[in-house]
C-alpha positions as MATLAB code, in Angstrom:
seq = 'MILNPAIITLILVSLLTALFAVYASAIGYRIIRAWNIESGSESQLALERQTYLISSVLTHLFAIGLFAMFFFIYTVDRIHPLFTGAMCAAGSLNVNRYGYPALVVKLAAAVLSGLWLILNHADNQCPDYPLIKTKYRFLFAVAAFCVFDAYLVTQYFLNLKADIITSCCGILFNAEAAGISGRMAALPSIPAKILFYLSAALTLRSGIHFRITGRSAGLFSCFSGLFFFVSLVSIISFISLYFYELPTHHCPFCLLQKEYRYIGYPLYAALLTAGIAGMGVGLLERVRGPESLETRLPSLQRRLSLIAMIACLIFVMISTWPMLFSDFTLEGY';
ca = [
      69.621  108.510  158.355;
      70.003  104.752  158.755;
      69.711  103.907  162.453;
      72.584  101.624  163.306;
      74.578  101.357  166.569;
      77.877  101.544  164.677;
      76.790  104.674  162.796;
      75.628  106.385  165.985;
      78.908  105.475  167.685;
      80.987  106.902  164.833;
      79.031  110.169  164.848;
      79.356  110.540  168.620;
      83.081  109.744  168.626;
      83.804  112.216  165.821;
      81.755  114.963  167.503;
      83.307  114.328  170.919;
      86.828  114.361  169.478;
      86.154  117.577  167.554;
      84.598  119.352  170.526;
      87.410  118.447  172.898;
      90.069  119.277  170.295;
      88.541  122.760  169.926;
      88.416  123.157  173.721;
      92.030  121.985  173.999;
      93.043  124.451  171.286;
      91.464  127.290  173.263;
      93.458  126.271  176.337;
      96.491  125.859  174.096;
      96.161  129.446  172.906;
      96.360  130.599  176.526;
      99.361  128.351  177.116;
     101.197  129.724  174.069;
     100.701  133.267  175.336;
     101.240  132.818  179.074;
     103.319  129.660  179.677;
     106.378  130.167  181.855;
     107.744  127.027  183.476;
     109.985  129.072  185.783;
     107.038  130.916  187.292;
     105.355  129.710  190.465;
     102.250  131.836  190.053;
      98.725  130.495  190.484;
      97.971  131.020  186.791;
     101.027  128.976  185.783;
     100.086  126.164  188.159;
      96.561  126.204  186.727;
      97.953  125.945  183.192;
     100.164  123.017  184.209;
      97.194  121.147  185.659;
      95.119  121.882  182.571;
      97.776  120.755  180.104;
      98.261  117.503  182.027;
      94.530  116.788  181.859;
      94.245  117.828  178.205;
      97.221  115.697  177.158;
      95.775  112.653  178.912;
      92.314  113.031  177.388;
      93.583  113.845  173.887;
      95.933  110.868  173.964;
      92.988  108.541  174.495;
      90.679  110.354  172.057;
      93.238  110.433  169.257;
      94.114  106.771  169.847;
      90.401  105.947  169.590;
      90.271  108.127  166.463;
      92.933  105.977  164.794;
      90.820  102.902  165.495;
      87.670  104.778  164.413;
      89.092  105.247  160.913;
      89.171  101.482  160.397;
      85.791  101.138  162.106;
      84.384  103.749  159.712;
      85.528  101.731  156.683;
      84.249   98.514  158.287;
      80.845  100.103  158.909;
      80.372  101.505  155.407;
      81.388   98.116  154.034;
      78.842   96.314  156.243;
      75.944   98.537  155.135;
      76.562   98.154  151.391;
      73.711   95.607  150.910;
      71.270   98.434  151.688;
      72.154  100.238  148.461;
      71.315   98.962  145.013;
      74.470   98.469  142.962;
      76.928   98.579  145.857;
      79.172   95.555  146.370;
      81.478   96.940  149.060;
      82.442  100.157  150.833;
      83.219  101.775  147.459;
      79.534  101.845  146.574;
      78.426  102.892  150.064;
      80.779  105.879  150.051;
      79.437  106.909  146.650;
      75.834  107.125  147.903;
      76.168  110.875  148.543;
      78.725  113.626  148.013;
      80.074  113.428  151.571;
      81.337  109.829  151.525;
      84.737  110.014  149.857;
      85.628  113.468  151.254;
      84.835  112.074  154.727;
      87.221  109.162  154.139;
      90.046  111.396  152.863;
      89.683  113.900  155.712;
      89.432  111.101  158.282;
      92.690  109.630  156.938;
      94.396  113.039  157.117;
      93.076  113.584  160.663;
      94.363  110.144  161.677;
      97.863  110.872  160.342;
      97.983  114.298  162.019;
      96.649  112.831  165.273;
      99.351  110.176  165.219;
     102.039  112.808  164.678;
     100.617  114.898  167.530;
     100.746  111.855  169.808;
     104.452  111.495  168.970;
     105.081  115.164  169.789;
     103.119  114.876  173.010;
     105.018  111.761  174.082;
     108.363  113.478  173.448;
     107.232  116.545  175.388;
     106.088  114.496  178.365;
     109.521  112.853  178.646;
     111.019  116.097  179.955;
     110.132  117.784  183.257;
     110.252  121.267  181.691;
     107.824  120.446  178.809;
     110.084  121.983  176.123;
     107.613  121.275  173.286;
     104.520  122.594  175.053;
     104.015  125.561  172.714;
     105.007  123.612  169.594;
     102.533  120.806  170.199;
      99.673  123.225  170.887;
     100.406  125.140  167.693;
     100.321  121.803  165.888;
      97.070  120.997  167.691;
      95.361  123.899  165.888;
      95.793  122.053  162.578;
      94.700  118.733  164.085;
      91.610  120.348  165.603;
      90.656  121.897  162.257;
      90.761  118.505  160.560;
      88.839  116.912  163.445;
      86.073  119.501  163.083;
      85.951  119.015  159.310;
      85.932  115.249  159.829;
      83.039  115.457  162.316;
      81.049  117.609  159.882;
      81.604  115.302  156.893;
      80.998  112.075  158.821;
      77.794  113.457  160.339;
      76.546  114.763  156.990;
      77.404  111.486  155.272;
      75.478  109.339  157.712;
      72.565  111.771  158.109;
      72.056  111.831  154.354;
      72.062  108.064  153.915;
      68.832  106.661  152.509;
      68.220  102.999  151.874;
      67.582  101.651  148.367;
      69.545  104.429  146.675;
      71.072  103.321  143.382;
      74.829  103.722  143.437;
      77.865  102.553  141.453;
      79.808   99.412  142.220;
      83.570   99.318  142.661;
      83.992   97.850  139.190;
      82.751  101.120  137.717;
      84.396  103.494  140.189;
      87.853  101.861  140.089;
      88.163  101.132  136.423;
      90.889  102.055  133.975;
      88.290  103.821  131.855;
      86.614  105.659  134.749;
      86.820  109.421  134.957;
      88.674  111.058  137.832;
      91.674  110.160  139.934;
      90.513  106.595  140.665;
      90.461  105.822  136.933;
      93.914  107.331  136.414;
      95.384  105.238  139.237;
      93.743  102.069  137.897;
      95.101  102.819  134.424;
      98.734  103.080  135.528;
     100.965  100.538  133.709;
     101.786   97.742  136.136;
     105.524   97.413  135.486;
     106.419  101.110  136.046;
     104.095  101.121  139.074;
     105.887   98.075  140.505;
     109.295   99.655  139.942;
     108.201  102.844  141.714;
     106.664  100.877  144.604;
     109.682   98.684  145.306;
     112.074  101.572  144.738;
     110.244  103.704  147.328;
     110.310  100.789  149.787;
     114.034  100.224  149.188;
     114.819  103.927  149.658;
     112.796  104.007  152.869;
     114.569  100.972  154.315;
     118.004  102.106  153.138;
     117.612  105.594  154.592;
     116.226  104.070  157.805;
     119.268  101.829  158.197;
     121.539  104.802  157.520;
     119.753  106.876  160.157;
     119.933  104.134  162.774;
     123.669  103.619  162.185;
     124.776  107.258  161.890;
     121.974  109.228  163.551;
     121.934  111.530  160.515;
     119.508  112.220  157.641;
     116.351  111.925  159.743;
     114.598  114.345  157.395;
     115.498  112.221  154.368;
     114.105  109.083  156.011;
     110.942  110.982  156.879;
     110.518  112.172  153.282;
     111.010  108.669  151.910;
     108.480  107.330  154.442;
     105.930  109.881  153.262;
     106.695  108.984  149.650;
     106.299  105.281  150.417;
     102.940  105.970  152.096;
     101.606  107.827  149.056;
     103.066  105.444  146.458;
     101.687  102.422  148.334;
      98.162  103.844  148.377;
      98.359  104.302  144.609;
      99.957  100.868  144.140;
      97.116   99.120  145.978;
      94.715  100.391  143.340;
      97.145  100.049  140.450;
      98.352   96.458  140.868;
      98.558   95.078  144.433;
      94.823   94.416  144.820;
      94.693   92.614  141.460;
      96.929   89.813  142.750;
      94.628   89.141  145.697;
      91.530   89.118  143.502;
      93.324   87.277  140.659;
      91.385   89.449  138.221;
      93.114   91.867  135.848;
      90.275   94.427  135.952;
      89.359   94.500  139.660;
      91.176   97.479  141.198;
      88.972   98.089  144.253;
      90.916   98.940  147.459;
      87.914   98.083  149.673;
      87.060   94.488  148.716;
      90.347   93.494  150.387;
      88.541   94.124  153.690;
      85.942   91.440  153.058;
      85.748   87.872  154.308;
      86.279   86.400  150.831;
      89.823   87.728  150.928;
      90.453   86.837  154.580;
      90.196   90.472  155.688;
      93.745   90.944  154.402;
      93.101   94.658  153.920;
      93.088   95.365  157.659;
      96.680   94.256  158.407;
      97.748   95.705  155.056;
      96.376   99.179  155.768;
      97.357   99.071  159.456;
     100.977   98.344  158.495;
     100.965  101.157  155.940;
      99.478  103.687  158.357;
     101.984  102.687  161.057;
     104.910  102.981  158.653;
     103.773  106.399  157.453;
     103.110  107.933  160.869;
     106.214  106.513  162.560;
     108.476  107.413  159.635;
     107.196  110.969  159.313;
     107.365  111.291  163.099;
     111.147  110.840  162.952;
     111.460  113.915  160.740;
     108.984  115.878  162.836;
     111.057  115.304  165.967;
     114.182  116.347  164.092;
     112.592  119.710  163.343;
     111.842  120.421  167.016;
     115.356  119.714  168.254;
     117.006  122.490  170.212;
     115.895  122.469  173.856;
     118.685  121.057  175.988;
     116.429  118.692  177.923;
     115.496  116.920  174.661;
     119.020  116.213  173.459;
     119.404  113.012  175.458;
     115.858  111.770  174.846;
     115.012  112.485  171.212;
     117.658  110.238  169.576;
     116.429  107.096  171.344;
     112.793  107.940  170.563;
     113.661  108.581  166.923;
     115.514  105.271  166.676;
     112.500  103.420  168.101;
     110.174  105.156  165.659;
     112.468  104.401  162.724;
     112.573  100.728  163.703;
     108.761  100.611  163.966;
     108.446  102.303  160.571;
     110.895   99.911  158.916;
     109.230   96.822  160.380;
     105.792   98.074  159.308;
     107.160   98.859  155.845;
     108.556   95.332  155.543;
     105.266   93.807  156.695;
     103.357   95.810  154.083;
     105.791   94.804  151.331;
     105.699   91.125  152.340;
     101.891   91.006  152.433;
     101.731   92.767  149.068;
     104.366   90.518  147.480;
     103.056   87.185  148.790;
     100.340   86.627  146.127;
     102.722   87.784  143.386;
     105.119   84.975  144.277;
     102.788   82.173  145.344;
      99.726   82.449  143.114;
      99.249   81.352  139.525;
      97.969   84.766  138.503;
     100.152   86.690  136.024;
      99.262   90.341  135.543;
     101.639   91.269  132.756;
     100.114   88.670  130.468;
      97.001   90.802  130.014;
];
């Protein structure tokens, strides 16, 4: 293991989040079985105190977890000079077999944590906690990913050894590379652009429709999820190339470096916000039913849809800026 304050912090945060998520799930199992808001028994009062404490702690831990995902990428990017052949986080993550799985699981845990925070916020708006059982059932899935994330992050950092020879991003994210990264890099730019802007247009159009009519929340949520996935692929396929002004440099991690003004951080933050907020609108639509939520959910959904649309626009504008105002032409190659 490479002793580094950032690495130790990431391990501790992931372990603490996983441990408390498991503990909260155990309490949640009791709540699912025994919760009765109309009861004034001692056991019910104890459950109410416990759920208030758990919600407060998890809110802070999951919020820190969202930040920790970016801190994880920042840390693996900062340690890349320790490994021969690495030029950015792409090489650092390739040092052992835990790196890329840790990143994927951490991203999934961040998305699920964000959705749980939305559910929890909606539940706390009502005095009768109508979503108490729903959010704790959802917490089981979040806790599982948190545990898996803690395991992978710990194994990744514990198995780091300096001076290991690894591959640079030019090899890993290359049109001729094997695996999914090579297939994404090899996508033709024009069809990829059409799909990217079409997914953005559908997301914004369905969001406007939802805000005006209050209908089709599920459709907006699906388009937001599609936009999130398509954008991740598009960054590797063509968006990153315009920032690098190189037709063969498809790395999604070099965007986080100083040479490119750390543009990757606002880019990825906008995309994550758009995805979580947009999918949160559909998630809230699925839990409609309790009478106490009827007057509160629509306003919360409208706020989330607005956040998602603004974040989507920010991502599209950042991505489009170098296409319009640089001399680089991709289709000429």
